[in-house]
Coordinates of C-alpha atoms and ligand atoms in Angstrom, one line a residue:
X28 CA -23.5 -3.1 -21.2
X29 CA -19.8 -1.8 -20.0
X30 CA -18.5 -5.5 -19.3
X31 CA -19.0 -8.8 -20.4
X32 CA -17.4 -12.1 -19.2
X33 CA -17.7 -15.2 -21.2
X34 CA -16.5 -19.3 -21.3
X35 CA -15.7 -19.7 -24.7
X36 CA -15.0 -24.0 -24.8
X37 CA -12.0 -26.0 -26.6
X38 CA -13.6 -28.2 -29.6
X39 CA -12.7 -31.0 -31.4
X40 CA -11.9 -30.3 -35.2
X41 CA -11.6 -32.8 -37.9
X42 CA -13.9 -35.5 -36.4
X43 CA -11.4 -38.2 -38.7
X44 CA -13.9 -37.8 -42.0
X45 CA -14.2 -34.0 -42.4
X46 CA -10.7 -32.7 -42.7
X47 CA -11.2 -28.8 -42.0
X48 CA -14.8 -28.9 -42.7
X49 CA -16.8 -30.5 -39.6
X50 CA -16.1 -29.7 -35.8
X51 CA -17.5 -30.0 -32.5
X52 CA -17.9 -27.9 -29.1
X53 CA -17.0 -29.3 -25.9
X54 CA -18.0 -28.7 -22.6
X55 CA -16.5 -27.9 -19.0
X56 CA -12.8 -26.8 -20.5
X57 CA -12.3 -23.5 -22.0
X58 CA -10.8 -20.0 -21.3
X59 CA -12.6 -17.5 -19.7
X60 CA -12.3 -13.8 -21.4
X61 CA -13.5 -10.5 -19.7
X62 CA -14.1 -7.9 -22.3
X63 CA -14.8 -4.0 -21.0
X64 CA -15.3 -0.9 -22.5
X65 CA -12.9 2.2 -22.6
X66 CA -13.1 5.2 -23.3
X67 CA -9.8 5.5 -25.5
X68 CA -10.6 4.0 -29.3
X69 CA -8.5 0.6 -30.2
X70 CA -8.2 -2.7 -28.6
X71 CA -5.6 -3.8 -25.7
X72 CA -5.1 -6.9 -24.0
X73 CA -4.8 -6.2 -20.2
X74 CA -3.5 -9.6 -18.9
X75 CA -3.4 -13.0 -19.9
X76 CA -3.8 -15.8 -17.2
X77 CA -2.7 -19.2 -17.3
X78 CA -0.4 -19.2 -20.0
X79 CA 2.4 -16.9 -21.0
X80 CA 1.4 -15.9 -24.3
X81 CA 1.6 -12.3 -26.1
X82 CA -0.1 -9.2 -25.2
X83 CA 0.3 -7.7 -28.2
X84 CA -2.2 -7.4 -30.3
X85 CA -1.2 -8.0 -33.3
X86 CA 0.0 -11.6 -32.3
X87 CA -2.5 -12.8 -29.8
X88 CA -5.5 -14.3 -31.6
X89 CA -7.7 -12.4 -29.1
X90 CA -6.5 -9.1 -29.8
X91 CA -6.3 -9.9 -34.3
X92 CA -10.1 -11.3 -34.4
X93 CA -11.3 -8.1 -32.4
X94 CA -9.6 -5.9 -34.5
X95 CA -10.3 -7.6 -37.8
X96 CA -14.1 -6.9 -36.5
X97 CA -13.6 -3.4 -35.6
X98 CA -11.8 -2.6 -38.7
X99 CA -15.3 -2.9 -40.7
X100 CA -17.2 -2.3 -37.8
X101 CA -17.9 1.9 -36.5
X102 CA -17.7 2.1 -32.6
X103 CA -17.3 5.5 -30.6
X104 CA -15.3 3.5 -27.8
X105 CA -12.4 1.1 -27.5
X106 CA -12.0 -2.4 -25.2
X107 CA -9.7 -3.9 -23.1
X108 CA -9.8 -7.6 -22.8
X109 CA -8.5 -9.7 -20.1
X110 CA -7.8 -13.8 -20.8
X111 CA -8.1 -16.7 -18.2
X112 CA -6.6 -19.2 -20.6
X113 CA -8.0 -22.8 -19.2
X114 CA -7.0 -24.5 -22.8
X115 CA -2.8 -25.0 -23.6
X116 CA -1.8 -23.4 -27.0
X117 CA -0.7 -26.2 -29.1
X118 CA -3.1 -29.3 -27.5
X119 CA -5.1 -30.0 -30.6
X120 CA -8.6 -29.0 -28.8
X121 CA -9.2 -25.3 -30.2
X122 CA -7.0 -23.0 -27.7
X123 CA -6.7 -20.7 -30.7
X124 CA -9.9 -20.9 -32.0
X125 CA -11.3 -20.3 -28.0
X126 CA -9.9 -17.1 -28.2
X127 CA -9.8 -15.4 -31.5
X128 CA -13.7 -16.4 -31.0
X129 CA -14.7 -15.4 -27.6
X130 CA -13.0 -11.5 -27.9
X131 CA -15.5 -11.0 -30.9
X132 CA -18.1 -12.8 -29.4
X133 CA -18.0 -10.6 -26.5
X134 CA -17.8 -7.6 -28.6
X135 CA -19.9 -7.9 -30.4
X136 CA -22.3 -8.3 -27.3
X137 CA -21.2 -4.7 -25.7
X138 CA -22.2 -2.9 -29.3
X139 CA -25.4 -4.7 -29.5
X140 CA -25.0 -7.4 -31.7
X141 CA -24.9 -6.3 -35.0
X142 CA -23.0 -9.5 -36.1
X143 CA -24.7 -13.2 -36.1
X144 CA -23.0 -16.0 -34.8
X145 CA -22.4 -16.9 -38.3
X146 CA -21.2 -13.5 -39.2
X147 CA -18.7 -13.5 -36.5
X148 CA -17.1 -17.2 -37.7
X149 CA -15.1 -14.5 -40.4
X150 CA -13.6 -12.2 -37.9
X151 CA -12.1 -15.4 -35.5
X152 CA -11.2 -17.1 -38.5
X153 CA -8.1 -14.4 -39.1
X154 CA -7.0 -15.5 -35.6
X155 CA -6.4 -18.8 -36.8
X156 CA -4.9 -17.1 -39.6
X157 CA -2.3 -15.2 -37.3
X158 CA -2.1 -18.7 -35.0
X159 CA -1.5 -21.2 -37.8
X160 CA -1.0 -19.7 -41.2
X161 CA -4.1 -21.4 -42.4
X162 CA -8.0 -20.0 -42.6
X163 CA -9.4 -22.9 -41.2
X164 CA -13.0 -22.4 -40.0
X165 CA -14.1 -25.6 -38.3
X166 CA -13.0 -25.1 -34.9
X167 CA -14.1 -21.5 -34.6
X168 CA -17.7 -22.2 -36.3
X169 CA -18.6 -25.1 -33.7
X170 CA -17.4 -22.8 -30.5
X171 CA -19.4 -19.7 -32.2
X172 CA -22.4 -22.1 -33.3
X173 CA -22.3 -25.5 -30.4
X174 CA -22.6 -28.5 -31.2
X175 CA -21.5 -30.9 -34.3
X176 CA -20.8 -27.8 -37.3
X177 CA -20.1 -28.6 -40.8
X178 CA -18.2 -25.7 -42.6
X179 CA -19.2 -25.6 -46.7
X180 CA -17.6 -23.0 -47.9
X181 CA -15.9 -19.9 -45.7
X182 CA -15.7 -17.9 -48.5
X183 CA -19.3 -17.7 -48.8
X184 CA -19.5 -17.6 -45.3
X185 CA -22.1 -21.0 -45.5
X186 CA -21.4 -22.9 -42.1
X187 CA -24.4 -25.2 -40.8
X188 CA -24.9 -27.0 -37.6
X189 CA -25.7 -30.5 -37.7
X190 CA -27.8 -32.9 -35.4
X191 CA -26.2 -34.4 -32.3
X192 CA -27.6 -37.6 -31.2
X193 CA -28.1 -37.2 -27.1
X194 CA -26.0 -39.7 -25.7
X195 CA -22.5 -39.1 -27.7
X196 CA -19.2 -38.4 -25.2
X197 CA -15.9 -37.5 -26.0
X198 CA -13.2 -38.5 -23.7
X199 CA -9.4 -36.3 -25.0
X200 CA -6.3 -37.3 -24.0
X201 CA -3.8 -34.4 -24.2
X202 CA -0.3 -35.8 -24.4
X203 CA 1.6 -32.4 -23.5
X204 CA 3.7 -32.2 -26.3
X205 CA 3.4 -28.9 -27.9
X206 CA 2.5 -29.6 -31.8
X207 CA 2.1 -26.2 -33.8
X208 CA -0.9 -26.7 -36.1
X209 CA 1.5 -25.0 -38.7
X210 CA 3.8 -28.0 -38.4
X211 CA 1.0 -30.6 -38.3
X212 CA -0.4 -29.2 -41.4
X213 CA 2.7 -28.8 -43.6
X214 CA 2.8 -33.0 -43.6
X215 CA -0.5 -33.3 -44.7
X216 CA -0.1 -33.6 -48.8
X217 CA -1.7 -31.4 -51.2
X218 CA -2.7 -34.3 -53.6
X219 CA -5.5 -37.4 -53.0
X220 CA -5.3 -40.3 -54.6
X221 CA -9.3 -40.6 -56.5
X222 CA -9.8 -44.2 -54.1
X223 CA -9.1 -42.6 -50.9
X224 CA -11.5 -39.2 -51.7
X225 CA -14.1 -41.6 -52.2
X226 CA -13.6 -43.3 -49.2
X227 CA -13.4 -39.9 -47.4
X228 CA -16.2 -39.0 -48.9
X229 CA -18.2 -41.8 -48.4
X230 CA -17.1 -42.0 -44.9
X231 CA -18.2 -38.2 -44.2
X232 CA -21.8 -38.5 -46.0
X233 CA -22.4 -41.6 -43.9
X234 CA -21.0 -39.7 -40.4
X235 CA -23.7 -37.1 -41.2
X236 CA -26.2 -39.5 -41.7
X237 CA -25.2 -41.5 -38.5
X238 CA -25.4 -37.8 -36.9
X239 CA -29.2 -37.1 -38.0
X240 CA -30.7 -40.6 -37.8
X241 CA -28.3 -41.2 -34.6
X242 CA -27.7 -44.4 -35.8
X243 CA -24.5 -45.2 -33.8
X244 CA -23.1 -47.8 -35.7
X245 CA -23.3 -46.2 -38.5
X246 CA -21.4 -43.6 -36.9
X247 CA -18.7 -46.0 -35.6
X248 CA -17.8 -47.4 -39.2
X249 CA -17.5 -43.7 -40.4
X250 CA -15.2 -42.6 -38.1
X251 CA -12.1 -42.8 -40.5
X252 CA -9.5 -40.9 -42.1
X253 CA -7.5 -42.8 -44.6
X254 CA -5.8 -39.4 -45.9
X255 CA -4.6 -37.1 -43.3
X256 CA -4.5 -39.2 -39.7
X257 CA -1.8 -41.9 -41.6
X258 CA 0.5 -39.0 -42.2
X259 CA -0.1 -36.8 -38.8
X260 CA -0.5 -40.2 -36.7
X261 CA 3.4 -41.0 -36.5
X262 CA 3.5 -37.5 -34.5
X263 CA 1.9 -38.5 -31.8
X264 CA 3.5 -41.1 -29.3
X265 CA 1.3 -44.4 -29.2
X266 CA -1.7 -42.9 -31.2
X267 CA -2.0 -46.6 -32.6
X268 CA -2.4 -48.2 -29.4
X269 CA -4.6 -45.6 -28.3
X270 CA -7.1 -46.0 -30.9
X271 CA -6.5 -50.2 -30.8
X272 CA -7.1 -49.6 -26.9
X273 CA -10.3 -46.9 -27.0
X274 CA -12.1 -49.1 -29.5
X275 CA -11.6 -52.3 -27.0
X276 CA -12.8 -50.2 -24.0
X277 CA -16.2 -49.7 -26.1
X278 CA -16.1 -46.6 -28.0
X279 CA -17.6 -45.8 -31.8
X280 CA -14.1 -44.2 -32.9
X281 CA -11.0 -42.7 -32.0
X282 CA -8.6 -40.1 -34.3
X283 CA -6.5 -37.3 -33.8
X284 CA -8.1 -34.2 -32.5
X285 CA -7.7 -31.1 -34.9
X286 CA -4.5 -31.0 -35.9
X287 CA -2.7 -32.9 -32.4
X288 CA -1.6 -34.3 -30.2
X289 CA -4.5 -34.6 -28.9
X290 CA -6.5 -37.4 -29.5
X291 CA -10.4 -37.8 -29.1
X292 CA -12.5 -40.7 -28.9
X293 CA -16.4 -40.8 -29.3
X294 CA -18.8 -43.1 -27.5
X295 CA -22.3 -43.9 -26.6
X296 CA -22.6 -42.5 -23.0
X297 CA -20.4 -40.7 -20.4
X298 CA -20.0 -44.3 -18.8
X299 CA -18.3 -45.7 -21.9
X300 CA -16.6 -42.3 -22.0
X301 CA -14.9 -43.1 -19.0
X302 CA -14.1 -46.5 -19.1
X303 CA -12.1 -45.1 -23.1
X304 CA -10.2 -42.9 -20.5
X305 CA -9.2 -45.7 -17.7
X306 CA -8.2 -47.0 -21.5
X307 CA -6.3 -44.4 -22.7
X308 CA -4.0 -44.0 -19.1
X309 CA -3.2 -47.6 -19.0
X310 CA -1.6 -47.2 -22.3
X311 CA 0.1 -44.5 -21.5
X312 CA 1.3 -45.0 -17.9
X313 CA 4.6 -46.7 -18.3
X314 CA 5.6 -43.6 -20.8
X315 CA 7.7 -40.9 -19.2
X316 CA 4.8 -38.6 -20.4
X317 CA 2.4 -35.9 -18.6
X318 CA -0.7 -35.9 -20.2
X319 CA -4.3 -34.7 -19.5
X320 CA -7.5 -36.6 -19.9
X321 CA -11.0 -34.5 -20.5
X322 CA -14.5 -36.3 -20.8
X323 CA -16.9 -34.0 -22.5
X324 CA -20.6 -33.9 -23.1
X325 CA -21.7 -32.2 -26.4
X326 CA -22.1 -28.2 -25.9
X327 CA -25.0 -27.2 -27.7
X328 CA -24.9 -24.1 -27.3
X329 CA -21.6 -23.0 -28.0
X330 CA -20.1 -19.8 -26.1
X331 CA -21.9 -18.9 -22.9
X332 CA -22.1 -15.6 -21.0
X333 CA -21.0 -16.0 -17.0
X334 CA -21.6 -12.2 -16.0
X335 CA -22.2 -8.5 -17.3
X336 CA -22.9 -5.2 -16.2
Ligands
HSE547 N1 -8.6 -28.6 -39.4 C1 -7.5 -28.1 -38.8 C2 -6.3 -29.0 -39.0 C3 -7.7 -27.9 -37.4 O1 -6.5 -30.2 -38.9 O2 -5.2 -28.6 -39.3 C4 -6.6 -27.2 -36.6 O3 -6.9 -27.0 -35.3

């Protein structure tokens, strides 16, 4: 194999319960990368669509993933990657983590695979290094893995993924305000009251549950952060009557997507998914605001492969 293109999908990170530790893949919106081989050694970044973002390597999150994998990895040839970026930098649905995981992804297809899924989640995890300061793993483990992914310890490179019950929709509004996840997380605080980590906690065990017995009520009273969301909320215009409004309109829960602006909401069915999004505009229509709205299926499978040769 010479070329490989790919669809590597935004996700959802944070889910309200697991701060940095569960995430999910979404469908339909993603970039689209074209990796090739050539014959000179290294990596370059050809062209980047859709956004104006760095071709330098050592800045985009494409081009530091693929050569955080090459550094341990031998190869007698070097790539040139190409980016069709369908996901805005700065939305809060995974733009960074879409990247810095589809180059190695691809890669690692054109050598043969000598990586897992899992094994890869290290590589794209020092793209969101480069993007955001911090080695956060749950948006990059649920676009590698699909589905709902639960991240126990990156060090020991121990990521799982979890059940998804069949009718769950997310509908995202993307107010576009750029909010650097950098700035996002340097108001989260680095201490926890004891009450509210065992309400996290508590909150988290029984969203997991929820997840594997798809009981969705249970799942509606454990979407909630009582640590992080209170402090990144103010951030976001009219997150409070988002959430108030979503909830009405019939959906399980409603937070703040990774790290914002975005916000997601969950519900039982794409119909209910729909009628959160009719929700979500009238809230925001009299706001001098543009914003996007996305209503997504669970992706089970993660990163997909449109073409090779
Ligand atoms: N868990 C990370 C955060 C996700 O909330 O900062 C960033 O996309």
């Amino acid at each position: 194999m010479k070329e490989i293109k790919i669809f590597s999908p935004a996700s959802i990170a944070n889910l309200s319960c697991g701060f940095d530790i569960l995430g999910v893949c979404l469908d339909k919106i993603g970039d689209e990368i074209t990796v090739r081989k050539t014959d000179k050694k290294g990596v370059t970044i050809k062209k980047v669509l859709g956004e104006s973002l760095s071709t330098d390597i050592s800045v985009n999150v494409a081009g530091v993933s693929a050569m955080a994998l090459l550094n341990e990895t031998e190869v007698d040839c070097g790539f040139e990657i190409e980016i069709n970026k369908g996901i805005k930098p700065g939305s809060g649905i995974g733009s960074s983590a879409a990247s810095s995981a589809g180059s190695v992804f691809a890669i690692n297809k054109l050598i043969g695979e000598p990586y897992t899924k899992k094994e890869l989640i290290k590589f794209a995890m020092q793209g969101e290094l480069a993007a955001s300061d911090s080695k956060h793993a749950d948006n990059v483990a649920a676009v590698l893995l699909g589905g709902f992914t639960f991240v126990r310890n990156s060090e020991e490179n121990d990521y799982f993924k979890l059940n998804t019950p069949i009718e769950i929709a997310f509908t995202v509004i993307h107010p576009k305000i750029e909010l650097k996840t950098k700035d996002s997380r340097a108001v989260v605080k680095n201490q926890v009251p004891i009450q509210k980590m065992i309400e996290q906690s508590a909150n988290l065990g029984a969203f997991i549950s929820g997840l594997y017995t798809e009981n969705y009520d249970l799942i509606s009273r454990s979407i909630k952060d009582v640590i992080i969301e209170p402090l990144r909320s103010i951030l976001i215009p009219k997150f409070d009557e988002i959430k108030y409004e979503s909830i009405k309109a019939g959906a399980l829960g409603c937070g703040i997507s990774g790290s914002g602006p975005s916000i997601f909401a969950m519900s039982k069915g794409i119909p209910t998914a729909n009628c959160v999004g009719e929700a979500m505009k009238n809230v925001y229509q009299d706001l001098n605001l543009e914003y996007d709205i996305h209503i997504s299926c669970v992706n089970d499978k993660g990163i997909q492969i449109l073409n090779s040769k």
